[in-house]
Amino acid sequence: MAPVAPRQARHPLSEFGLIRTLQRRFPSRDNALIRGIGDDAAVVAMPAGRHLVLTTDLLAEGVHFDLRTASFEDVGYKAAIANLSDVAAMGARPEHVLVALAAPAACAAPQILQLYKGLMAACRPYRVSLIGGDTSASANGWFLSVTVTGTVPAGSALLRSGARVGDAIYVTGTLGDSLAGLQLLSRRRPMAATRLPPADRRFLLRRHRRPLAHCRFGQLLGTHRLATAAIDLSDGLSGDIRHLCEESRVGAELHTAALPLSPALTAYAKAAGTDPAALALQGGEDYELLFTVSPANLRRLQRAAGEPGRRLTRIGVIQPKSFGIRLRDASGNLRRLPVTSYEHFRS
Ligand code: ADP
Ligand code: MG
């Protein structure tokens, strides 16, 4: 869209030049794409028997990322993963990406291209192609809005609302690693950083900078109807379990001792003198999948999903709504789960 009052400051890379460069650097090889970058809008052929899934995420500099601790490539990568992970949590196959960008007038072309490099590195393993976007100057920092589309067999999208009392609660992977990586970057716990073995430090930083989206596993859960409900862990388990429970009108009992922790997180928590389970409950941006499975499907889940290298952990059980959301500790005591995960507009 044209701005109301055109800014005089010129981008070192013109808007037109950027669009040309993107077209050349990230060509689409997608047969369903009738028209990609270069027209007024993209045109995509709709596969029969599938539903369209759409998600968008907005990242604002200073709120979602800090250019003192994240490179442009990191920012682009994580913006894409946040969306791909949402598509994964719907049990859908990601297909296309659109990118809206507002950059400070003084930004340099290589910064924008680095951002796209990270973004498309996240998309490539899933064959997601760039089909459009919008570009603007910003009077106040960077803004990056990424939209990903996907498709799912009609009627098999995994919703947050399908959990039933008695369903087992599962997560993929390990929890809290990304938060530990962020704390290492922001030097919030300098002692922990110096005491941590370098391999653990590298692992946690990688989990923070290059998380993966569980797109294939999400599709497996959806197409085989193995899960009754699913959500991806973007804000942190303590908050995200609440979203799933609210949508399903149920409660949950989580078992502290069952939370899957990486050896690196355990080492970090020890060095930092904090509780690793607290990091696992609070930590955002792990992009693991949290899902519920009916007792009748537990054997099928093990058979269909128990691949080598794929970690699935049962962390609790769905309870009636009146139970609320509670944590059972190793000695069997129950307490209410506090919300410690990230929330905007919290005073
Ligand atoms: P309009 O003025 O109609 O919005 P633009 O000049 O903004 O058109 O966009 C021209 C083409 O370039 C469109 O296909 C649009 O999707 C694409 N495009 C613009 N900015 C970006 C961007 N930052 N990333 C990817 N594609 C872009
Ligand atoms: Mg435009």
PDB file of N, CA, C and O and ligand atoms in Angstrom, residues 1-2 15-16 18-20 22-23 35-42 97-102 112 116 130-136 144-145, ligand 1:
ATOM      1  N   MET A   1       0.849  -1.188   0.000  1.00  0.00           N
ATOM      2  CA  MET A   1       0.000   0.000   0.000  1.00  0.00           C
ATOM      3  C   MET A   1       0.882   1.234   0.000  1.00  0.00           C
ATOM      4  O   MET A   1       1.907   1.253   0.662  1.00  0.00           O
ATOM      5  N   ALA A   2       0.485   2.274  -0.715  1.00  0.00           N
ATOM      6  CA  ALA A   2       1.279   3.504  -0.709  1.00  0.00           C
ATOM      7  C   ALA A   2       1.074   4.224   0.616  1.00  0.00           C
ATOM      8  O   ALA A   2      -0.037   4.254   1.134  1.00  0.00           O
ATOM      9  N   GLU A  15      12.347  -0.635  -3.159  1.00  0.00           N
ATOM     10  CA  GLU A  15      11.290  -1.622  -2.973  1.00  0.00           C
ATOM     11  C   GLU A  15      11.213  -2.529  -4.208  1.00  0.00           C
ATOM     12  O   GLU A  15      11.127  -3.742  -4.108  1.00  0.00           O
ATOM     13  N   PHE A  16      11.309  -1.899  -5.350  1.00  0.00           N
ATOM     14  CA  PHE A  16      11.226  -2.649  -6.606  1.00  0.00           C
ATOM     15  C   PHE A  16      12.406  -3.602  -6.739  1.00  0.00           C
ATOM     16  O   PHE A  16      12.255  -4.770  -7.103  1.00  0.00           O
ATOM     17  N   LEU A  18      14.141  -4.846  -4.354  1.00  0.00           N
ATOM     18  CA  LEU A  18      13.985  -5.938  -3.386  1.00  0.00           C
ATOM     19  C   LEU A  18      13.089  -7.029  -3.955  1.00  0.00           C
ATOM     20  O   LEU A  18      13.415  -8.210  -3.900  1.00  0.00           O
ATOM     21  N   ILE A  19      11.968  -6.619  -4.509  1.00  0.00           N
ATOM     22  CA  ILE A  19      11.012  -7.604  -5.035  1.00  0.00           C
ATOM     23  C   ILE A  19      11.654  -8.432  -6.143  1.00  0.00           C
ATOM     24  O   ILE A  19      11.548  -9.652  -6.178  1.00  0.00           O
ATOM     25  N   ARG A  20      12.407  -7.743  -7.027  1.00  0.00           N
ATOM     26  CA  ARG A  20      13.122  -8.457  -8.101  1.00  0.00           C
ATOM     27  C   ARG A  20      14.119  -9.465  -7.538  1.00  0.00           C
ATOM     28  O   ARG A  20      14.211 -10.611  -7.983  1.00  0.00           O
ATOM     29  N   LEU A  22      14.111 -10.851  -4.571  1.00  0.00           N
ATOM     30  CA  LEU A  22      13.430 -11.973  -3.917  1.00  0.00           C
ATOM     31  C   LEU A  22      12.939 -12.988  -4.945  1.00  0.00           C
ATOM     32  O   LEU A  22      13.060 -14.197  -4.750  1.00  0.00           O
ATOM     33  N   GLN A  23      12.407 -12.477  -6.040  1.00  0.00           N
ATOM     34  CA  GLN A  23      11.913 -13.361  -7.111  1.00  0.00           C
ATOM     35  C   GLN A  23      13.048 -14.240  -7.633  1.00  0.00           C
ATOM     36  O   GLN A  23      12.860 -15.412  -7.908  1.00  0.00           O
ATOM     37  N   ARG A  35       0.320 -17.978  -9.941  1.00  0.00           N
ATOM     38  CA  ARG A  35       1.040 -16.704 -10.038  1.00  0.00           C
ATOM     39  C   ARG A  35       1.622 -16.372  -8.671  1.00  0.00           C
ATOM     40  O   ARG A  35       0.879 -16.361  -7.679  1.00  0.00           O
ATOM     41  N   GLY A  36       2.929 -16.124  -8.599  1.00  0.00           N
ATOM     42  CA  GLY A  36       3.571 -15.800  -7.323  1.00  0.00           C
ATOM     43  C   GLY A  36       3.883 -14.324  -7.235  1.00  0.00           C
ATOM     44  O   GLY A  36       3.066 -13.481  -7.618  1.00  0.00           O
ATOM     45  N   ILE A  37       5.078 -13.997  -6.762  1.00  0.00           N
ATOM     46  CA  ILE A  37       5.489 -12.601  -6.619  1.00  0.00           C
ATOM     47  C   ILE A  37       5.467 -11.903  -7.972  1.00  0.00           C
ATOM     48  O   ILE A  37       5.888 -12.479  -8.979  1.00  0.00           O
ATOM     49  N   GLY A  38       4.966 -10.652  -7.992  1.00  0.00           N
ATOM     50  CA  GLY A  38       5.032  -9.877  -9.228  1.00  0.00           C
ATOM     51  C   GLY A  38       3.685  -9.401  -9.723  1.00  0.00           C
ATOM     52  O   GLY A  38       3.614  -8.503 -10.548  1.00  0.00           O
ATOM     53  N   ASP A  39       2.616  -9.979  -9.225  1.00  0.00           N
ATOM     54  CA  ASP A  39       1.295  -9.498  -9.636  1.00  0.00           C
ATOM     55  C   ASP A  39       0.647  -8.776  -8.454  1.00  0.00           C
ATOM     56  O   ASP A  39       1.260  -8.570  -7.417  1.00  0.00           O
ATOM     57  N   ASP A  40      -0.606  -8.411  -8.610  1.00  0.00           N
ATOM     58  CA  ASP A  40      -1.297  -7.715  -7.520  1.00  0.00           C
ATOM     59  C   ASP A  40      -1.541  -8.650  -6.338  1.00  0.00           C
ATOM     60  O   ASP A  40      -1.640  -8.212  -5.195  1.00  0.00           O
ATOM     61  N   ALA A  41      -1.704  -9.919  -6.639  1.00  0.00           N
ATOM     62  CA  ALA A  41      -1.906 -10.912  -5.582  1.00  0.00           C
ATOM     63  C   ALA A  41      -1.469 -12.259  -6.127  1.00  0.00           C
ATOM     64  O   ALA A  41      -1.367 -12.446  -7.336  1.00  0.00           O
ATOM     65  N   ALA A  42      -1.193 -13.185  -5.237  1.00  0.00           N
ATOM     66  CA  ALA A  42      -0.797 -14.527  -5.664  1.00  0.00           C
ATOM     67  C   ALA A  42      -2.038 -15.346  -5.991  1.00  0.00           C
ATOM     68  O   ALA A  42      -3.118 -15.099  -5.448  1.00  0.00           O
ATOM     69  N   VAL A  97       4.211 -19.021   1.845  1.00  0.00           N
ATOM     70  CA  VAL A  97       4.500 -17.995   2.846  1.00  0.00           C
ATOM     71  C   VAL A  97       4.417 -16.601   2.224  1.00  0.00           C
ATOM     72  O   VAL A  97       4.814 -16.411   1.068  1.00  0.00           O
ATOM     73  N   LEU A  98       3.853 -15.656   2.971  1.00  0.00           N
ATOM     74  CA  LEU A  98       3.809 -14.245   2.580  1.00  0.00           C
ATOM     75  C   LEU A  98       4.472 -13.439   3.692  1.00  0.00           C
ATOM     76  O   LEU A  98       4.301 -13.765   4.872  1.00  0.00           O
ATOM     77  N   VAL A  99       5.197 -12.402   3.325  1.00  0.00           N
ATOM     78  CA  VAL A  99       6.007 -11.668   4.293  1.00  0.00           C
ATOM     79  C   VAL A  99       5.758 -10.171   4.189  1.00  0.00           C
ATOM     80  O   VAL A  99       5.986  -9.576   3.136  1.00  0.00           O
ATOM     81  N   ALA A 100       5.277  -9.550   5.256  1.00  0.00           N
ATOM     82  CA  ALA A 100       5.142  -8.097   5.276  1.00  0.00           C
ATOM     83  C   ALA A 100       6.214  -7.537   6.199  1.00  0.00           C
ATOM     84  O   ALA A 100       6.400  -8.010   7.317  1.00  0.00           O
ATOM     85  N   LEU A 101       6.911  -6.530   5.678  1.00  0.00           N
ATOM     86  CA  LEU A 101       8.110  -6.054   6.346  1.00  0.00           C
ATOM     87  C   LEU A 101       8.096  -4.536   6.430  1.00  0.00           C
ATOM     88  O   LEU A 101       7.835  -3.869   5.438  1.00  0.00           O
ATOM     89  N   ALA A 102       8.348  -3.997   7.636  1.00  0.00           N
ATOM     90  CA  ALA A 102       8.593  -2.562   7.755  1.00  0.00           C
ATOM     91  C   ALA A 102       9.988  -2.394   8.335  1.00  0.00           C
ATOM     92  O   ALA A 102      10.296  -2.928   9.403  1.00  0.00           O
ATOM     93  N   ILE A 112      18.109  -6.934   5.053  1.00  0.00           N
ATOM     94  CA  ILE A 112      16.834  -7.504   4.596  1.00  0.00           C
ATOM     95  C   ILE A 112      17.071  -8.868   3.960  1.00  0.00           C
ATOM     96  O   ILE A 112      16.337  -9.819   4.202  1.00  0.00           O
ATOM     97  N   TYR A 116      15.617 -12.650   4.984  1.00  0.00           N
ATOM     98  CA  TYR A 116      14.964 -13.605   4.082  1.00  0.00           C
ATOM     99  C   TYR A 116      15.730 -14.921   3.994  1.00  0.00           C
ATOM    100  O   TYR A 116      15.129 -15.979   3.804  1.00  0.00           O
ATOM    101  N   LEU A 130       7.803 -18.852  -1.180  1.00  0.00           N
ATOM    102  CA  LEU A 130       7.464 -17.446  -0.962  1.00  0.00           C
ATOM    103  C   LEU A 130       6.592 -16.973  -2.123  1.00  0.00           C
ATOM    104  O   LEU A 130       7.015 -17.037  -3.280  1.00  0.00           O
ATOM    105  N   ILE A 131       5.381 -16.505  -1.832  1.00  0.00           N
ATOM    106  CA  ILE A 131       4.481 -16.123  -2.927  1.00  0.00           C
ATOM    107  C   ILE A 131       4.027 -14.675  -2.873  1.00  0.00           C
ATOM    108  O   ILE A 131       3.250 -14.241  -3.715  1.00  0.00           O
ATOM    109  N   GLY A 132       4.510 -13.909  -1.858  1.00  0.00           N
ATOM    110  CA  GLY A 132       4.125 -12.505  -1.853  1.00  0.00           C
ATOM    111  C   GLY A 132       4.413 -11.840  -0.535  1.00  0.00           C
ATOM    112  O   GLY A 132       4.958 -12.448   0.377  1.00  0.00           O
ATOM    113  N   GLY A 133       4.043 -10.562  -0.467  1.00  0.00           N
ATOM    114  CA  GLY A 133       4.286  -9.808   0.750  1.00  0.00           C
ATOM    115  C   GLY A 133       4.057  -8.336   0.538  1.00  0.00           C
ATOM    116  O   GLY A 133       3.423  -7.923  -0.447  1.00  0.00           O
ATOM    117  N   ASP A 134       4.580  -7.541   1.441  1.00  0.00           N
ATOM    118  CA  ASP A 134       4.487  -6.094   1.308  1.00  0.00           C
ATOM    119  C   ASP A 134       5.688  -5.481   2.007  1.00  0.00           C
ATOM    120  O   ASP A 134       6.241  -6.067   2.935  1.00  0.00           O
ATOM    121  N   THR A 135       6.095  -4.314   1.553  1.00  0.00           N
ATOM    122  CA  THR A 135       7.306  -3.696   2.056  1.00  0.00           C
ATOM    123  C   THR A 135       7.058  -2.236   2.367  1.00  0.00           C
ATOM    124  O   THR A 135       6.442  -1.535   1.572  1.00  0.00           O
ATOM    125  N   SER A 136       7.538  -1.804   3.529  1.00  0.00           N
ATOM    126  CA  SER A 136       7.351  -0.411   3.913  1.00  0.00           C
ATOM    127  C   SER A 136       8.560   0.087   4.687  1.00  0.00           C
ATOM    128  O   SER A 136       9.321  -0.708   5.240  1.00  0.00           O
ATOM    129  N   LEU A 144       8.003  -7.332  11.400  1.00  0.00           N
ATOM    130  CA  LEU A 144       8.008  -8.429  10.443  1.00  0.00           C
ATOM    131  C   LEU A 144       6.752  -9.251  10.659  1.00  0.00           C
ATOM    132  O   LEU A 144       6.527  -9.775  11.747  1.00  0.00           O
ATOM    133  N   SER A 145       5.924  -9.328   9.641  1.00  0.00           N
ATOM    134  CA  SER A 145       4.716 -10.131   9.751  1.00  0.00           C
ATOM    135  C   SER A 145       4.776 -11.247   8.720  1.00  0.00           C
ATOM    136  O   SER A 145       4.940 -10.992   7.531  1.00  0.00           O
TER     137      SER A 145
HETATM  138  P1  ADP B   1       0.895  -3.558  -4.303  1.00  0.00           P
HETATM  139  O1  ADP B   1       1.218  -2.118  -4.343  1.00  0.00           O
HETATM  140  O2  ADP B   1      -0.166  -4.027  -5.210  1.00  0.00           O
HETATM  141  O3  ADP B   1       0.746  -4.073  -2.871  1.00  0.00           O
HETATM  142  P2  ADP B   1       3.642  -4.302  -4.282  1.00  0.00           P
HETATM  143  O4  ADP B   1       4.514  -3.454  -5.143  1.00  0.00           O
HETATM  144  O5  ADP B   1       3.624  -4.080  -2.831  1.00  0.00           O
HETATM  145  O6  ADP B   1       2.186  -4.300  -4.880  1.00  0.00           O
HETATM  146  O7  ADP B   1       4.020  -5.837  -4.520  1.00  0.00           O
HETATM  147  C1  ADP B   1       4.345  -6.321  -5.788  1.00  0.00           C
HETATM  148  C2  ADP B   1       4.603  -7.799  -5.698  1.00  0.00           C
HETATM  149  O8  ADP B   1       5.714  -8.056  -4.841  1.00  0.00           O
HETATM  150  C3  ADP B   1       3.452  -8.565  -5.076  1.00  0.00           C
HETATM  151  O9  ADP B   1       3.431  -9.839  -5.711  1.00  0.00           O
HETATM  152  C4  ADP B   1       3.845  -8.710  -3.640  1.00  0.00           C
HETATM  153  O10 ADP B   1       3.230  -9.840  -3.069  1.00  0.00           O
HETATM  154  C5  ADP B   1       5.343  -8.836  -3.748  1.00  0.00           C
HETATM  155  N1  ADP B   1       6.065  -8.320  -2.551  1.00  0.00           N
HETATM  156  C6  ADP B   1       6.129  -7.040  -2.121  1.00  0.00           C
HETATM  157  N2  ADP B   1       6.865  -6.915  -1.020  1.00  0.00           N
HETATM  158  C7  ADP B   1       7.280  -8.156  -0.716  1.00  0.00           C
HETATM  159  C8  ADP B   1       8.065  -8.718   0.324  1.00  0.00           C
HETATM  160  N3  ADP B   1       8.577  -7.964   1.319  1.00  0.00           N
HETATM  161  N4  ADP B   1       8.291 -10.064   0.321  1.00  0.00           N
HETATM  162  C9  ADP B   1       7.762 -10.826  -0.644  1.00  0.00           C
HETATM  163  N5  ADP B   1       7.030 -10.379  -1.663  1.00  0.00           N
HETATM  164  C10 ADP B   1       6.778  -9.052  -1.715  1.00  0.00           C
END
